[in-house]
One Martini backbone bead per residue (centre of mass of N, CA, C, O) as a GRO file, in nm:
protein
  429
    1MET     BB    1   0.019   0.056  -0.027
    2SER     BB    2   0.288   0.262  -0.002
    3LYS     BB    3   0.437   0.158  -0.306
    4THR     BB    4   0.088   0.266  -0.426
    5SER     BB    5   0.117   0.557  -0.312
    6ALA     BB    6   0.364   0.665  -0.384
    7HIS     BB    7   0.328   0.671  -0.672
    8THR     BB    8   0.104   0.860  -0.715
    9LEU     BB    9   0.267   1.088  -0.611
   10VAL     BB   10   0.441   1.077  -0.816
   11GLY     BB   11   0.219   1.117  -1.051
   12MET     BB   12   0.129   1.331  -0.947
   13MET     BB   13   0.417   1.540  -0.938
   14THR     BB   14   0.400   1.504  -1.247
   15LYS     BB   15   0.135   1.606  -1.361
   16LYS     BB   16   0.187   1.916  -1.178
   17LYS     BB   17   0.415   1.967  -1.364
   18GLU     BB   18   0.342   1.948  -1.656
   19GLU     BB   19   0.115   2.184  -1.578
   20LYS     BB   20   0.276   2.390  -1.517
   21ALA     BB   21   0.472   2.362  -1.797
   22CYS     BB   22   0.194   2.430  -1.980
   23THR     BB   23   0.150   2.719  -1.832
   24THR     BB   24   0.409   2.847  -1.868
   25GLY     BB   25   0.390   2.815  -2.185
   26ASN     BB   26   0.148   2.932  -2.235
   27LYS     BB   27   0.201   3.195  -2.112
   28LEU     BB   28   0.490   3.246  -2.298
   29SER     BB   29   0.315   3.278  -2.555
   30ASP     BB   30   0.138   3.486  -2.504
   31LYS     BB   31   0.322   3.707  -2.453
   32LYS     BB   32   0.480   3.654  -2.763
   33GLU     BB   33   0.182   3.747  -2.866
   34VAL     BB   34   0.194   4.030  -2.766
   35CYS     BB   35   0.454   4.121  -2.818
   36SER     BB   36   0.411   4.118  -3.099
   37LYS     BB   37   0.210   4.280  -3.116
   38VAL     BB   38   0.274   4.513  -3.037
   39LYS     BB   39   0.511   4.573  -3.212
   40GLN     BB   40   0.345   4.628  -3.415
   41PHE     BB   41   0.191   4.844  -3.362
   42LEU     BB   42   0.399   4.999  -3.296
   43LEU     BB   43   0.511   5.016  -3.586
   44GLU     BB   44   0.235   5.152  -3.722
   45GLU     BB   45   0.267   5.379  -3.558
   46GLU     BB   46   0.533   5.487  -3.627
   47ALA     BB   47   0.393   5.507  -3.960
   48ARG     BB   48   0.187   5.721  -3.870
   49GLY     BB   49   0.366   5.877  -3.744
   50SER     BB   50   0.558   5.933  -4.040
   51ARG     BB   51   0.328   5.979  -4.184
   52ARG     BB   52   0.217   6.264  -4.049
   53ARG     BB   53   0.511   6.397  -4.097
   54GLU     BB   54   0.492   6.403  -4.299
   55LEU     BB   55   0.246   6.542  -4.370
   56LEU     BB   56   0.309   6.790  -4.203
   57TYR     BB   57   0.561   6.884  -4.360
   58ASN     BB   58   0.432   6.925  -4.643
   59GLY     BB   59   0.242   7.104  -4.525
   60GLN     BB   60   0.450   7.329  -4.435
   61MET     BB   61   0.601   7.345  -4.713
   62MET     BB   62   0.305   7.444  -4.835
   63THR     BB   63   0.305   7.691  -4.693
   64GLU     BB   64   0.563   7.805  -4.725
   65LEU     BB   65   0.531   7.829  -5.017
   66GLU     BB   66   0.236   7.993  -5.025
   67MET     BB   67   0.332   8.244  -4.901
   68VAL     BB   68   0.633   8.233  -5.095
   69ILE     BB   69   0.407   8.289  -5.375
   70GLU     BB   70   0.225   8.515  -5.262
   71LYS     BB   71   0.504   8.727  -5.195
   72LYS     BB   72   0.596   8.698  -5.469
   73ASN     BB   73   0.394   8.761  -5.629
   74ALA     BB   74   0.317   9.064  -5.452
   75ASP     BB   75   0.578   9.156  -5.608
   76ILE     BB   76   0.491   9.076  -5.899
   77LYS     BB   77   0.277   9.299  -5.864
   78LYS     BB   78   0.439   9.535  -5.801
   79LEU     BB   79   0.618   9.547  -6.023
   80ASN     BB   80   0.405   9.569  -6.231
   81GLU     BB   81   0.248   9.819  -6.146
   82ASN     BB   82   0.509   9.980  -6.175
   83VAL     BB   83   0.561   9.953  -6.484
   84LYS     BB   84   0.293  10.043  -6.571
   85ARG     BB   85   0.325  10.302  -6.466
   86LYS     BB   86   0.585  10.408  -6.597
   87GLN     BB   87   0.477  10.357  -6.876
   88CYS     BB   88   0.240  10.624  -6.821
   89GLU     BB   89   0.468  10.817  -6.773
   90MET     BB   90   0.651  10.772  -7.026
   91SER     BB   91   0.398  10.834  -7.197
   92LEU     BB   92   0.347  11.078  -7.102
   93LEU     BB   93   0.639  11.210  -7.125
   94GLN     BB   94   0.603  11.165  -7.439
   95ASP     BB   95   0.338  11.373  -7.469
   96VAL     BB   96   0.489  11.568  -7.372
   97ILE     BB   97   0.716  11.637  -7.531
   98ASP     BB   98   0.580  11.690  -7.786
   99LYS     BB   99   0.438  11.902  -7.690
  100GLU     BB  100   0.666  12.079  -7.671
  101LYS     BB  101   0.765  12.083  -7.950
  102LYS     BB  102   0.501  12.171  -8.061
  103ILE     BB  103   0.596  12.454  -7.912
  104SER     BB  104   0.861  12.526  -8.030
  105GLU     BB  105   0.768  12.528  -8.288
  106GLU     BB  106   0.531  12.715  -8.235
  107SER     BB  107   0.767  12.948  -8.132
  108SER     BB  108   0.972  12.945  -8.402
  109THR     BB  109   0.685  13.040  -8.598
  110GLY     BB  110   0.630  13.273  -8.438
  111LEU     BB  111   0.911  13.461  -8.386
  112LYS     BB  112   0.917  13.442  -8.711
  113LEU     BB  113   0.675  13.595  -8.729
  114ASN     BB  114   0.694  13.782  -8.608
  115ALA     BB  115   0.948  13.913  -8.732
  116MET     BB  116   0.827  14.005  -8.988
  117GLU     BB  117   0.632  14.161  -8.857
  118ALA     BB  118   0.864  14.398  -8.731
  119LYS     BB  119   0.968  14.438  -9.040
  120THR     BB  120   0.686  14.548  -9.158
  121ILE     BB  121   0.671  14.762  -8.965
  122LEU     BB  122   0.895  14.908  -8.980
  123GLU     BB  123   0.833  14.971  -9.296
  124ASN     BB  124   0.570  15.102  -9.223
  125LYS     BB  125   0.732  15.328  -9.046
  126ALA     BB  126   0.932  15.432  -9.275
  127LYS     BB  127   0.699  15.519  -9.485
  128LEU     BB  128   0.570  15.707  -9.286
  129GLU     BB  129   0.800  15.887  -9.258
  130CYS     BB  130   0.834  16.005  -9.504
  131ARG     BB  131   0.548  16.084  -9.576
  132ASN     BB  132   0.590  16.325  -9.326
  133ARG     BB  133   0.787  16.445  -9.479
  134ALA     BB  134   0.707  16.540  -9.667
  135LEU     BB  135   0.462  16.706  -9.591
  136LYS     BB  136   0.618  16.888  -9.434
  137GLU     BB  137   0.750  17.002  -9.668
  138GLU     BB  138   0.491  17.122  -9.816
  139LEU     BB  139   0.385  17.276  -9.585
  140VAL     BB  140   0.666  17.443  -9.562
  141LYS     BB  141   0.591  17.569  -9.843
  142GLU     BB  142   0.368  17.657  -9.830
  143ILE     BB  143   0.377  17.858  -9.577
  144THR     BB  144   0.645  17.947  -9.746
  145ILE     BB  145   0.447  18.119  -9.915
  146LEU     BB  146   0.246  18.288  -9.768
  147GLN     BB  147   0.396  18.436  -9.590
  148ARG     BB  148   0.415  18.599  -9.889
  149GLU     BB  149   0.183  18.675  -9.889
  150ASP     BB  150   0.167  18.841  -9.676
  151ALA     BB  151   0.364  19.027  -9.728
  152GLY     BB  152   0.276  19.149  -9.980
  153SER     BB  153  -0.010  19.230  -9.847
  154GLU     BB  154   0.124  19.447  -9.652
  155GLU     BB  155   0.244  19.619  -9.840
  156LEU     BB  156  -0.024  19.689 -10.005
  157LEU     BB  157  -0.122  19.825  -9.747
  158ASN     BB  158   0.097  20.034  -9.707
  159LYS     BB  159   0.035  20.177  -9.962
  160TYR     BB  160  -0.257  20.245  -9.948
  161LYS     BB  161  -0.215  20.403  -9.709
  162ARG     BB  162  -0.059  20.637  -9.850
  163PHE     BB  163  -0.249  20.651 -10.079
  164ARG     BB  164  -0.431  20.805  -9.899
  165ASN     BB  165  -0.340  21.006  -9.723
  166LEU     BB  166  -0.261  21.153  -9.949
  167ILE     BB  167  -0.557  21.218 -10.071
  168SER     BB  168  -0.655  21.307  -9.834
  169ARG     BB  169  -0.459  21.579  -9.881
  170LEU     BB  170  -0.520  21.682 -10.098
  171SER     BB  171  -0.870  21.708 -10.086
  172SER     BB  172  -0.830  21.935  -9.866
  173ARG     BB  173  -0.684  22.128 -10.049
  174VAL     BB  174  -0.815  22.186 -10.257
  175GLY     BB  175  -1.033  22.264 -10.179
  176GLN     BB  176  -0.927  22.514  -9.976
  177GLU     BB  177  -0.866  22.696 -10.274
  178ALA     BB  178  -1.187  22.646 -10.356
  179GLN     BB  179  -1.256  22.872 -10.161
  180ARG     BB  180  -1.073  23.076 -10.215
  181THR     BB  181  -1.168  23.162 -10.501
  182GLU     BB  182  -1.436  23.227 -10.465
  183LYS     BB  183  -1.388  23.444 -10.258
  184LYS     BB  184  -1.265  23.620 -10.515
  185ASP     BB  185  -1.448  23.627 -10.675
  186GLY     BB  186  -1.675  23.770 -10.574
  187GLN     BB  187  -1.547  24.042 -10.600
  188ASN     BB  188  -1.545  24.074 -10.863
  189SER     BB  189  -1.628  24.050 -11.144
  190GLU     BB  190  -1.842  23.860 -11.375
  191LEU     BB  191  -1.690  23.870 -11.603
  192GLU     BB  192  -1.433  23.747 -11.451
  193LYS     BB  193  -1.575  23.542 -11.309
  194THR     BB  194  -1.687  23.358 -11.526
  195ALA     BB  195  -1.403  23.344 -11.644
  196VAL     BB  196  -1.252  23.230 -11.385
  197CYS     BB  197  -1.466  23.016 -11.295
  198LYS     BB  198  -1.441  22.804 -11.524
  199LYS     BB  199  -1.174  22.682 -11.460
  200PRO     BB  200  -1.245  22.586 -11.158
  201LYS     BB  201  -1.427  22.404 -11.182
  202PHE     BB  202  -1.294  22.219 -11.393
  203LEU     BB  203  -1.081  22.164 -11.175
  204THR     BB  204  -1.279  22.043 -10.970
  205TRP     BB  205  -1.387  21.843 -11.094
  206LYS     BB  206  -1.158  21.686 -11.208
  207TYR     BB  207  -1.061  21.640 -10.904
  208CYS     BB  208  -1.303  21.483 -10.801
  209ILE     BB  209  -1.311  21.222 -11.015
  210ASP     BB  210  -1.053  21.150 -10.906
  211SER     BB  211  -1.145  21.175 -10.582
  212ILE     BB  212  -1.339  20.921 -10.673
  213ARG     BB  213  -1.179  20.739 -10.793
  214VAL     BB  214  -0.961  20.652 -10.567
  215VAL     BB  215  -1.164  20.569 -10.375
  216HIS     BB  216  -1.273  20.342 -10.573
  217GLN     BB  217  -1.026  20.185 -10.517
  218ILE     BB  218  -0.954  20.197 -10.256
  219GLU     BB  219  -1.230  20.034 -10.186
  220ASP     BB  220  -1.141  19.831 -10.348
  221LEU     BB  221  -0.881  19.717 -10.226
  222GLU     BB  222  -0.980  19.710  -9.944
  223ASN     BB  223  -1.146  19.428 -10.045
  224GLN     BB  224  -0.910  19.276 -10.119
  225ASN     BB  225  -0.779  19.227  -9.859
  226LEU     BB  226  -0.977  19.098  -9.666
  227PHE     BB  227  -0.971  18.878  -9.892
  228LEU     BB  228  -0.723  18.801  -9.829
  229MET     BB  229  -0.692  18.789  -9.504
  230GLU     BB  230  -0.903  18.586  -9.462
  231ASN     BB  231  -0.777  18.327  -9.613
  232LEU     BB  232  -0.541  18.316  -9.483
  233THR     BB  233  -0.672  18.279  -9.189
  234GLU     BB  234  -0.836  18.016  -9.322
  235LYS     BB  235  -0.557  17.910  -9.370
  236SER     BB  236  -0.388  17.881  -9.149
  237GLU     BB  237  -0.588  17.700  -8.994
  238PHE     BB  238  -0.574  17.481  -9.176
  239MET     BB  239  -0.358  17.440  -9.130
  240GLY     BB  240  -0.281  17.382  -8.849
  241GLU     BB  241  -0.483  17.160  -8.806
  242THR     BB  242  -0.342  17.013  -8.952
  243ILE     BB  243  -0.075  16.956  -8.829
  244GLU     BB  244  -0.192  16.896  -8.553
  245PHE     BB  245  -0.349  16.602  -8.687
  246ILE     BB  246  -0.059  16.507  -8.825
  247THR     BB  247   0.095  16.459  -8.533
  248LYS     BB  248  -0.059  16.352  -8.383
  249VAL     BB  249  -0.071  16.067  -8.546
  250LEU     BB  250   0.183  16.040  -8.536
  251GLU     BB  251   0.263  15.995  -8.229
  252GLU     BB  252   0.037  15.741  -8.248
  253GLU     BB  253   0.195  15.562  -8.437
  254GLU     BB  254   0.504  15.583  -8.267
  255ARG     BB  255   0.363  15.447  -8.048
  256THR     BB  256   0.249  15.204  -8.118
  257GLN     BB  257   0.494  15.086  -8.288
  258ILE     BB  258   0.664  15.119  -7.994
  259LEU     BB  259   0.455  14.888  -7.845
  260LYS     BB  260   0.524  14.667  -8.056
  261VAL     BB  261   0.821  14.650  -8.057
  262ASN     BB  262   0.814  14.570  -7.733
  263SER     BB  263   0.656  14.300  -7.751
  264MET     BB  264   0.806  14.181  -7.964
  265LYS     BB  265   1.082  14.176  -7.745
  266SER     BB  266   0.924  14.046  -7.487
  267LYS     BB  267   0.832  13.785  -7.673
  268CYS     BB  268   1.072  13.668  -7.768
  269ALA     BB  269   1.235  13.647  -7.455
  270ILE     BB  270   0.995  13.402  -7.378
  271GLU     BB  271   1.047  13.227  -7.556
  272ARG     BB  272   1.310  13.185  -7.544
  273ARG     BB  273   1.310  13.090  -7.237
  274ILE     BB  274   1.119  12.832  -7.294
  275ALA     BB  275   1.331  12.706  -7.487
  276ASP     BB  276   1.518  12.649  -7.254
  277ILE     BB  277   1.335  12.524  -7.056
  278VAL     BB  278   1.247  12.279  -7.260
  279LYS     BB  279   1.568  12.215  -7.313
  280LYS     BB  280   1.577  12.093  -7.000
  281LYS     BB  281   1.325  11.924  -7.016
  282VAL     BB  282   1.442  11.699  -7.198
  283GLN     BB  283   1.680  11.666  -7.083
  284LEU     BB  284   1.612  11.543  -6.775
  285HIS     BB  285   1.365  11.308  -6.939
  286ASN     BB  286   1.649  11.181  -7.053
  287LEU     BB  287   1.777  11.119  -6.768
  288SER     BB  288   1.536  10.964  -6.585
  289THR     BB  289   1.464  10.759  -6.755
  290THR     BB  290   1.753  10.611  -6.775
  291VAL     BB  291   1.739  10.613  -6.543
  292ASP     BB  292   1.482  10.448  -6.409
  293GLN     BB  293   1.533  10.165  -6.614
  294ASP     BB  294   1.793  10.087  -6.469
  295VAL     BB  295   1.654  10.043  -6.204
  296LEU     BB  296   1.385   9.897  -6.265
  297LEU     BB  297   1.636   9.658  -6.348
  298GLU     BB  298   1.716   9.600  -6.090
  299THR     BB  299   1.515   9.511  -5.914
  300LEU     BB  300   1.410   9.294  -6.072
  301ARG     BB  301   1.686   9.125  -6.089
  302LYS     BB  302   1.684   9.114  -5.753
  303LYS     BB  303   1.422   8.940  -5.735
  304VAL     BB  304   1.433   8.717  -5.896
  305SER     BB  305   1.688   8.615  -5.748
  306GLU     BB  306   1.537   8.579  -5.577
  307VAL     BB  307   1.295   8.367  -5.575
  308HIS     BB  308   1.533   8.180  -5.744
  309SER     BB  309   1.725   8.084  -5.471
  310CYS     BB  310   1.462   7.902  -5.301
  311PHE     BB  311   1.454   7.672  -5.572
  312ALA     BB  312   1.751   7.661  -5.666
  313ASP     BB  313   2.015   7.633  -5.796
  314GLU     BB  314   2.344   7.754  -5.833
  315GLU     BB  315   2.398   7.692  -6.141
  316LEU     BB  316   2.160   7.883  -6.248
  317THR     BB  317   2.272   8.195  -6.135
  318THR     BB  318   2.381   8.277  -6.453
  319ASN     BB  319   2.105   8.354  -6.589
  320SER     BB  320   1.879   8.538  -6.674
  321THR     BB  321   1.560   8.699  -6.613
  322LEU     BB  322   1.421   8.552  -6.876
  323GLU     BB  323   1.491   8.271  -6.715
  324LYS     BB  324   1.388   8.313  -6.433
  325LEU     BB  325   1.103   8.329  -6.481
  326ALA     BB  326   1.034   8.084  -6.596
  327PHE     BB  327   1.145   7.905  -6.415
  328ILE     BB  328   0.923   8.011  -6.206
  329GLU     BB  329   0.656   7.944  -6.383
  330ASN     BB  330   0.697   7.609  -6.434
  331HIS     BB  331   0.697   7.559  -6.086
  332MET     BB  332   0.426   7.695  -6.043
  333THR     BB  333   0.289   7.534  -6.185
  334MET     BB  334   0.365   7.225  -6.082
  335LEU     BB  335   0.240   7.288  -5.799
  336LEU     BB  336  -0.040   7.324  -5.879
  337GLU     BB  337  -0.071   7.045  -5.981
  338LYS     BB  338   0.006   6.914  -5.721
  339HIS     BB  339  -0.213   7.016  -5.547
  340GLU     BB  340  -0.426   6.913  -5.773
  341LYS     BB  341  -0.344   6.614  -5.686
  342ILE     BB  342  -0.439   6.638  -5.403
  343PRO     BB  343  -0.652   6.502  -5.219
  344LYS     BB  344  -0.890   6.629  -4.969
  345ASP     BB  345  -0.834   6.461  -4.721
  346GLU     BB  346  -0.536   6.528  -4.688
  347ILE     BB  347  -0.623   6.881  -4.676
  348LYS     BB  348  -0.802   6.913  -4.470
  349THR     BB  349  -0.555   6.797  -4.255
  350LEU     BB  350  -0.368   7.025  -4.305
  351TRP     BB  351  -0.549   7.248  -4.256
  352HIS     BB  352  -0.572   7.139  -3.932
  353ILE     BB  353  -0.300   7.210  -3.885
  354LYS     BB  354  -0.300   7.503  -3.956
  355GLU     BB  355  -0.477   7.561  -3.735
  356ASN     BB  356  -0.328   7.442  -3.486
  357GLU     BB  357  -0.054   7.596  -3.558
  358LYS     BB  358  -0.226   7.882  -3.525
  359ARG     BB  359  -0.334   7.818  -3.211
  360ARG     BB  360  -0.044   7.765  -3.137
  361ARG     BB  361   0.093   8.052  -3.174
  362TRP     BB  362  -0.108   8.212  -3.016
  363ARG     BB  363  -0.115   8.104  -2.740
  364GLU     BB  364   0.212   8.152  -2.693
  365GLU     BB  365   0.191   8.458  -2.740
  366LYS     BB  366  -0.007   8.494  -2.512
  367LEU     BB  367   0.188   8.414  -2.326
  368ARG     BB  368   0.439   8.513  -2.355
  369LEU     BB  369   0.298   8.803  -2.279
  370GLU     BB  370   0.208   8.720  -1.983
  371THR     BB  371   0.519   8.709  -1.875
  372GLU     BB  372   0.584   8.927  -1.922
  373LYS     BB  373   0.395   9.132  -1.771
  374ARG     BB  374   0.449   8.972  -1.498
  375GLU     BB  375   0.775   9.047  -1.498
  376GLU     BB  376   0.743   9.326  -1.457
  377LYS     BB  377   0.527   9.301  -1.209
  378MET     BB  378   0.764   9.197  -1.039
  379ARG     BB  379   0.979   9.417  -1.169
  380ARG     BB  380   0.832   9.630  -0.956
  381ARG     BB  381   0.799   9.549  -0.699
  382ALA     BB  382   1.104   9.517  -0.635
  383GLU     BB  383   1.151   9.771  -0.641
  384LEU     BB  384   0.917   9.851  -0.484
  385ALA     BB  385   1.060   9.739  -0.186
  386MET     BB  386   1.413   9.796  -0.270
  387THR     BB  387   1.279  10.084  -0.170
  388GLU     BB  388   1.249  10.318   0.033
  389PRO     BB  389   1.095  10.452   0.258
  390LYS     BB  390   0.875  10.664   0.346
  391LYS     BB  391   0.846  10.936   0.546
  392ILE     BB  392   0.592  11.034   0.856
  393THR     BB  393   0.508  11.312   0.890
  394GLY     BB  394   0.434  11.453   1.210
  395ARG     BB  395   0.142  11.330   1.371
  396LYS     BB  396  -0.005  11.019   1.489
  397LEU     BB  397  -0.278  10.825   1.421
  398MET     BB  398  -0.492  10.719   1.547
  399PRO     BB  399  -0.733  10.445   1.589
  400ARG     BB  400  -1.122  10.407   1.699
  401TYR     BB  401  -1.050  10.100   1.628
  402MET     BB  402  -0.995   9.795   1.715
  403PRO     BB  403  -0.907   9.551   1.536
  404VAL     BB  404  -1.017   9.233   1.411
  405VAL     BB  405  -0.867   8.950   1.466
  406ARG     BB  406  -0.784   8.669   1.260
  407PRO     BB  407  -0.786   8.328   1.164
  408LYS     BB  408  -0.568   8.195   0.979
  409THR     BB  409  -0.617   7.966   0.720
  410LYS     BB  410  -0.600   7.695   0.615
  411ALA     BB  411  -0.520   7.549   0.281
  412ILE     BB  412  -0.649   7.221   0.170
  413VAL     BB  413  -0.478   6.964   0.081
  414GLU     BB  414  -0.510   6.725  -0.175
  415ASP     BB  415  -0.497   6.387  -0.282
  416THR     BB  416  -0.403   6.302  -0.603
  417PRO     BB  417  -0.481   6.066  -0.775
  418LYS     BB  418  -0.319   5.822  -0.901
  419PRO     BB  419  -0.184   5.721  -1.233
  420GLU     BB  420  -0.230   5.424  -1.357
  421GLU     BB  421  -0.050   5.175  -1.411
  422ASP     BB  422   0.119   5.043  -1.660
  423LEU     BB  423   0.117   4.757  -1.855
  424TYR     BB  424   0.340   4.828  -2.086
  425GLU     BB  425   0.641   4.927  -1.969
  426ASP     BB  426   0.818   4.697  -2.001
  427LEU     BB  427   0.853   4.729  -2.300
  428PHE     BB  428   0.904   5.051  -2.363
  429SER     BB  429   1.182   4.997  -2.183
   0.00000   0.00000   0.00000
């Protein structure tokens, strides 16, 4: 019995050992399976993480490229606007130059016409002066002739006056002698009276007839002299008026001609100044256009080289600006095509990632500003604490009542539960 019991005990022990070995083997196999699954899961997670990182990196690169492209597009638009503005300015300046050229041509033609007009005016002035001189000479001749006629008429008047005085004297003497003879003859005899009286009567009558004729001639001469004097006065007045009128007309014409000549001289001087100013403006415009074109080309070359250096090799930096622009355009079209080929789900994820990145940056900026404000407050408080307190002068005022001292409440510290231990901590270690 003892032997059978021992055998049974040994069998039981061996069975238990085998069962324990099986259980341990099963546990080990389960652990291996779990480890393999965990490793596969981790590898998948790493692959997913790498994919996510690649997507994030690609998204960041795409966003950066989009930002760069937007900036460069904005720069190119600005350059195009500047080029268009400069072209408009060039066209306007060209129009101004054309207008100034036309104005200069018109001014030159105007100067020529003004010179011709001035020449004609001077010729007309010379002709008028010649005519006026001829008229003056004719008037002087007529005046001299009239003065001679006046002198002759004055001489005739003087002669007439002399003859009249003589005739008056003679007539007075003859009358006195006749009276005397009549008185003497009255005393003589009648025969003698008749014989003697016939002669004196005849003589007296003869003398009277001669005196009457002389008086009539004198009256005729007086009338002629008066008529001549009236004609001379009228002619002299008319000649004086004509001379005054001609002198006034000549003076006015001289003034007008002088004013015209002065105005033409001033216009010529102004036109010359304008022509000099236009020439200077044209020279400055030519210089400015060349300088502006050089500056624009230099700035455009720099911008294009900057944009080209962002995504081009160093070997292609020696190309011209047109080749660089063509390369940039091709690169932009390729990027746009790649961007269109990206699926919508990835674009959405990238957009969400981008938005999250923006929010994160905004939060970081906000936290940074808050920390800066807090540090500034702490610095000010420390400065205030380090400064010496102000000395209170005067009598100390006591309070009207004693303040109640309350006991300070201690802050209750709650024990936060520790997080549960990770089951796979040994696997990750």
